[in-house]
Short mmCIF file of C-alpha atoms in Angstrom, two decimals:
data_model
loop_
_atom_site.label_atom_id
_atom_site.label_comp_id
_atom_site.label_asym_id
_atom_site.label_seq_id
_atom_site.Cartn_x
_atom_site.Cartn_y
_atom_site.Cartn_z
CA MET A 131 -6.66 -15.09 0.48
CA LYS A 132 -5.06 -14.02 3.76
CA THR A 133 -1.75 -13.23 2.01
CA GLU A 134 -3.61 -11.12 -0.53
CA LYS A 135 -5.19 -9.09 2.31
CA VAL A 136 -1.80 -8.56 3.98
CA ASP A 137 -0.31 -7.48 0.64
CA LYS A 138 -3.17 -5.04 0.06
CA LYS A 139 -2.80 -3.57 3.55
CA GLN A 140 0.93 -3.13 2.96
CA ALA A 141 0.24 -1.54 -0.44
CA ILE A 142 -2.04 1.01 1.25
CA LEU A 143 0.65 1.89 3.83
CA GLU A 144 3.36 2.23 1.18
CA ALA A 145 1.19 4.37 -1.09
CA ALA A 146 0.08 6.58 1.80
CA GLU A 147 3.66 7.10 3.03
CA LYS A 148 4.75 8.14 -0.46
CA LEU A 149 1.87 10.61 -0.77
CA PHE A 150 2.32 12.01 2.76
CA CYS A 151 5.99 12.67 1.98
CA GLU A 152 5.19 14.31 -1.35
CA THR A 153 2.15 16.42 -0.50
CA GLY A 154 1.83 16.38 3.31
CA TYR A 155 -0.99 15.07 5.47
CA GLU A 156 -3.52 17.74 4.51
CA GLY A 157 -2.63 17.48 0.83
CA THR A 158 -3.32 13.75 0.73
CA SER A 159 -6.82 12.32 0.46
CA THR A 160 -8.03 8.77 1.02
CA ARG A 161 -9.16 8.84 -2.62
CA GLN A 162 -5.53 9.46 -3.69
CA ILE A 163 -4.30 6.69 -1.38
CA SER A 164 -6.91 4.37 -2.90
CA LYS A 165 -5.80 5.21 -6.45
CA GLU A 166 -2.07 4.93 -5.67
CA SER A 167 -2.41 1.62 -3.80
CA GLY A 168 -5.00 -0.05 -6.03
CA ALA A 169 -7.18 -0.67 -2.97
CA ASN A 170 -10.76 0.56 -2.77
CA MET A 171 -11.96 3.10 -0.20
CA ALA A 172 -13.87 0.46 1.76
CA MET A 173 -10.65 -1.49 2.26
CA ILE A 174 -8.85 1.59 3.63
CA ASN A 175 -11.72 2.19 6.06
CA TYR A 176 -11.77 -1.49 7.03
CA TYR A 177 -8.08 -1.64 7.91
CA PHE A 178 -7.47 1.86 9.26
CA GLY A 179 -10.80 3.63 9.81
CA SER A 180 -9.60 6.91 8.30
CA LYS A 181 -6.65 8.78 6.82
CA GLU A 182 -5.52 9.55 10.36
CA GLY A 183 -5.56 5.83 11.12
CA VAL A 184 -3.27 5.18 8.14
CA PHE A 185 -0.84 7.89 9.29
CA ILE A 186 -0.75 6.57 12.86
CA GLU A 187 -0.12 3.00 11.64
CA ILE A 188 2.81 4.20 9.49
CA MET A 189 4.30 6.10 12.43
CA ASN A 190 3.81 3.23 14.89
CA ASN A 191 5.44 0.78 12.46
CA ARG A 192 8.47 3.06 12.07
CA ILE A 193 8.80 3.58 15.81
CA ALA A 194 8.41 -0.16 16.47
CA GLY A 195 11.13 -0.87 13.90
CA PHE A 196 13.60 1.30 15.79
CA LEU A 197 12.47 -0.22 19.10
CA SER A 198 13.54 -3.66 17.84
CA GLN A 199 16.95 -2.21 16.95
CA LEU A 200 17.28 -0.54 20.36
CA LYS A 201 16.46 -3.79 22.17
CA ILE A 202 19.21 -5.63 20.27
CA ILE A 203 21.73 -2.86 21.07
CA ASN A 204 20.73 -2.79 24.75
CA GLU A 205 21.12 -6.56 25.12
CA ASP A 206 24.60 -6.52 23.56
CA LYS A 207 27.46 -7.32 25.97
CA ILE A 208 29.26 -4.01 25.44
CA SER A 209 29.78 -0.84 27.48
CA SER A 210 27.08 1.81 27.90
CA LEU A 211 29.16 4.21 25.80
CA GLU A 212 29.48 1.70 22.97
CA LYS A 213 25.72 1.13 23.14
CA LEU A 214 25.06 4.86 22.92
CA HIS A 215 27.43 5.15 19.95
CA LYS A 216 25.48 2.34 18.23
CA VAL A 217 22.18 4.10 18.99
CA ILE A 218 23.46 7.32 17.38
CA GLU A 219 24.65 5.41 14.31
CA GLY A 220 21.40 3.44 14.04
CA TYR A 221 19.20 6.50 14.44
CA ALA A 222 21.23 8.47 11.87
CA ASN A 223 21.10 5.60 9.38
CA ARG A 224 17.31 5.39 9.68
CA ILE A 225 16.85 9.13 9.22
CA PHE A 226 19.32 9.58 6.38
CA SER A 227 17.96 6.56 4.49
CA ASN A 228 14.56 8.29 4.24
CA ILE A 229 14.99 12.05 4.48
CA ALA A 230 11.54 12.82 3.02
CA PHE A 231 9.76 10.70 5.62
CA HIS A 232 11.63 12.25 8.55
CA LYS A 233 10.90 15.79 7.31
CA MET A 234 7.22 14.91 6.87
CA MET A 235 7.02 13.29 10.31
CA HIS A 236 8.66 16.28 11.99
CA ARG A 237 6.43 18.74 10.14
CA GLU A 238 3.17 16.93 10.82
CA LEU A 239 3.81 16.15 14.49
CA SER A 240 5.01 19.68 15.27
CA LEU A 241 1.85 21.30 13.92
CA THR A 242 -0.38 22.61 16.70
CA GLN A 243 -3.51 21.22 15.03
CA ARG A 244 -2.25 17.63 15.39
CA PRO A 245 -2.21 17.09 19.20
CA GLU A 246 -4.59 14.13 18.95
CA MET A 247 -2.35 12.32 16.44
CA TYR A 248 0.73 12.98 18.55
CA ASP A 249 -1.06 11.63 21.64
CA LYS A 250 -1.93 8.42 19.80
CA ILE A 251 1.69 7.64 18.89
CA LYS A 252 3.24 9.00 22.11
CA ASN A 253 2.90 5.61 23.79
CA ALA A 254 4.96 3.90 21.07
CA MET A 255 7.60 6.64 21.29
CA SER A 256 7.79 6.31 25.08
CA HIS A 257 8.95 2.67 24.78
CA ASN A 258 11.96 3.81 22.72
CA MET A 259 12.72 6.58 25.20
CA LEU A 260 12.69 4.12 28.12
CA ILE A 261 15.39 1.97 26.51
CA LEU A 262 17.51 5.04 25.76
CA ASP A 263 17.00 6.13 29.36
CA ARG A 264 18.12 2.70 30.55
CA ILE A 265 21.30 2.71 28.47
CA ILE A 266 22.40 6.09 29.87
CA MET A 267 21.23 5.32 33.42
CA ASP A 268 23.23 2.06 33.41
CA GLY A 269 26.32 4.09 32.56
CA ILE A 270 25.60 6.54 35.39
CA GLU A 271 24.96 3.72 37.88
CA ASP A 272 28.17 1.82 37.05
CA GLY A 273 30.21 5.03 37.29
CA SER A 274 31.28 5.21 33.63
CA PHE A 275 29.03 8.23 32.95
CA ASN A 276 28.71 11.52 34.80
CA ASN A 277 25.43 12.18 36.59
CA VAL A 278 23.64 14.11 33.83
CA ASP A 279 20.14 15.15 32.77
CA VAL A 280 19.35 11.99 30.76
CA ARG A 281 16.42 13.36 28.76
CA MET A 282 18.44 16.45 27.78
CA VAL A 283 21.17 14.16 26.39
CA ILE A 284 18.56 12.25 24.34
CA SER A 285 17.00 15.52 23.18
CA THR A 286 20.43 16.80 22.10
CA ILE A 287 21.06 13.70 19.98
CA MET A 288 17.62 13.66 18.34
CA GLY A 289 17.41 17.44 17.96
CA THR A 290 20.81 17.68 16.28
CA LEU A 291 19.97 14.96 13.76
CA THR A 292 16.60 16.54 12.95
CA ASN A 293 18.10 20.02 12.61
CA VAL A 294 20.83 18.80 10.23
CA VAL A 295 18.26 17.02 8.04
CA ILE A 296 15.76 19.90 7.97
CA ALA A 297 18.29 22.73 7.58
CA PRO A 298 21.59 21.31 6.20
CA HIS A 299 22.68 24.81 5.10
CA LYS A 300 23.36 25.57 8.78
CA ILE A 301 26.37 23.25 8.75
CA SER A 302 27.65 24.10 5.27
CA GLN A 303 30.74 26.21 4.58
CA GLY A 304 28.95 28.06 1.80
CA GLU A 305 28.61 25.02 -0.46
CA ILE A 306 25.20 23.69 -1.48
CA ILE A 307 24.27 20.45 0.32
CA ASP A 308 21.75 18.14 -1.32
CA LEU A 309 20.86 15.26 1.00
CA ASN A 310 19.07 13.52 -1.88
CA ASN A 311 22.49 13.20 -3.52
CA PRO A 312 24.02 9.91 -2.23
CA LYS A 313 27.51 11.44 -1.95
CA ASP A 314 26.32 14.45 0.11
CA ASN A 315 24.01 12.21 2.16
CA LYS A 316 26.87 9.84 3.11
CA LEU A 317 29.27 12.71 3.87
CA ILE A 318 26.86 14.61 6.14
CA LYS A 319 25.60 11.43 7.85
CA GLU A 320 29.17 10.37 8.72
CA ARG A 321 29.96 13.91 9.87
CA VAL A 322 26.96 14.15 12.22
CA ILE A 323 27.53 10.63 13.61
CA ALA A 324 31.17 11.43 14.40
CA HIS A 325 30.19 14.78 15.97
CA LEU A 326 27.49 13.29 18.21
CA GLN A 327 29.62 10.33 19.26
CA ASN A 328 32.47 12.68 20.20
CA LEU A 329 30.05 15.02 21.95
CA VAL A 330 28.45 12.37 24.18
CA THR A 331 31.83 10.78 24.94
CA VAL A 332 33.33 14.03 26.20
CA TYR A 333 30.18 15.16 28.01
CA LEU A 334 29.42 11.83 29.68
CA THR A 335 32.90 10.61 30.56
CA THR A 336 35.08 13.67 31.26
CA LYS A 337 35.29 13.84 35.03
CA LYS A 338 34.40 17.23 36.47
#
């Protein structure tokens, strides 16, 4: 019985994520989530309280998933630069493996009418930021990195990846880029990873 409940909860989350990506937060109703997941409305309310609760759970799960990856990278016995390169690769892989979700997340969290939702997931996001901070700070403290504005470095990495995913035409040479096409997706992902790894290497390690 317990397994059935876990499966039903997971079915709700998967159905909701699909609908949020397709029609946005406003365009998705709990009735649609109920129909798509095969769970009744009472079950959605029981597990999540509301549509907002479902959205926050999805976001927190995603953020927690990347946190686990960051912890593994940070505990690896490699240099701070190698760790940062792994972070860039890991973050890019997560984004490019689910373009629709990342676009939806960026759209919903950037809307001015969603401050309360952003506040509720900010705590989960802050844990990820602290590990990224630590990786760069370790490099500064051991002398392998220049003394830089750490949060601006993180913002540059995340902002570049988001910008490439949301507006790939900005990096095209006139050709049409379709990130839903596996060939284009792989090509652009490898290009942005190489660019960001080169960028942070030069910026963080070139002595001034």
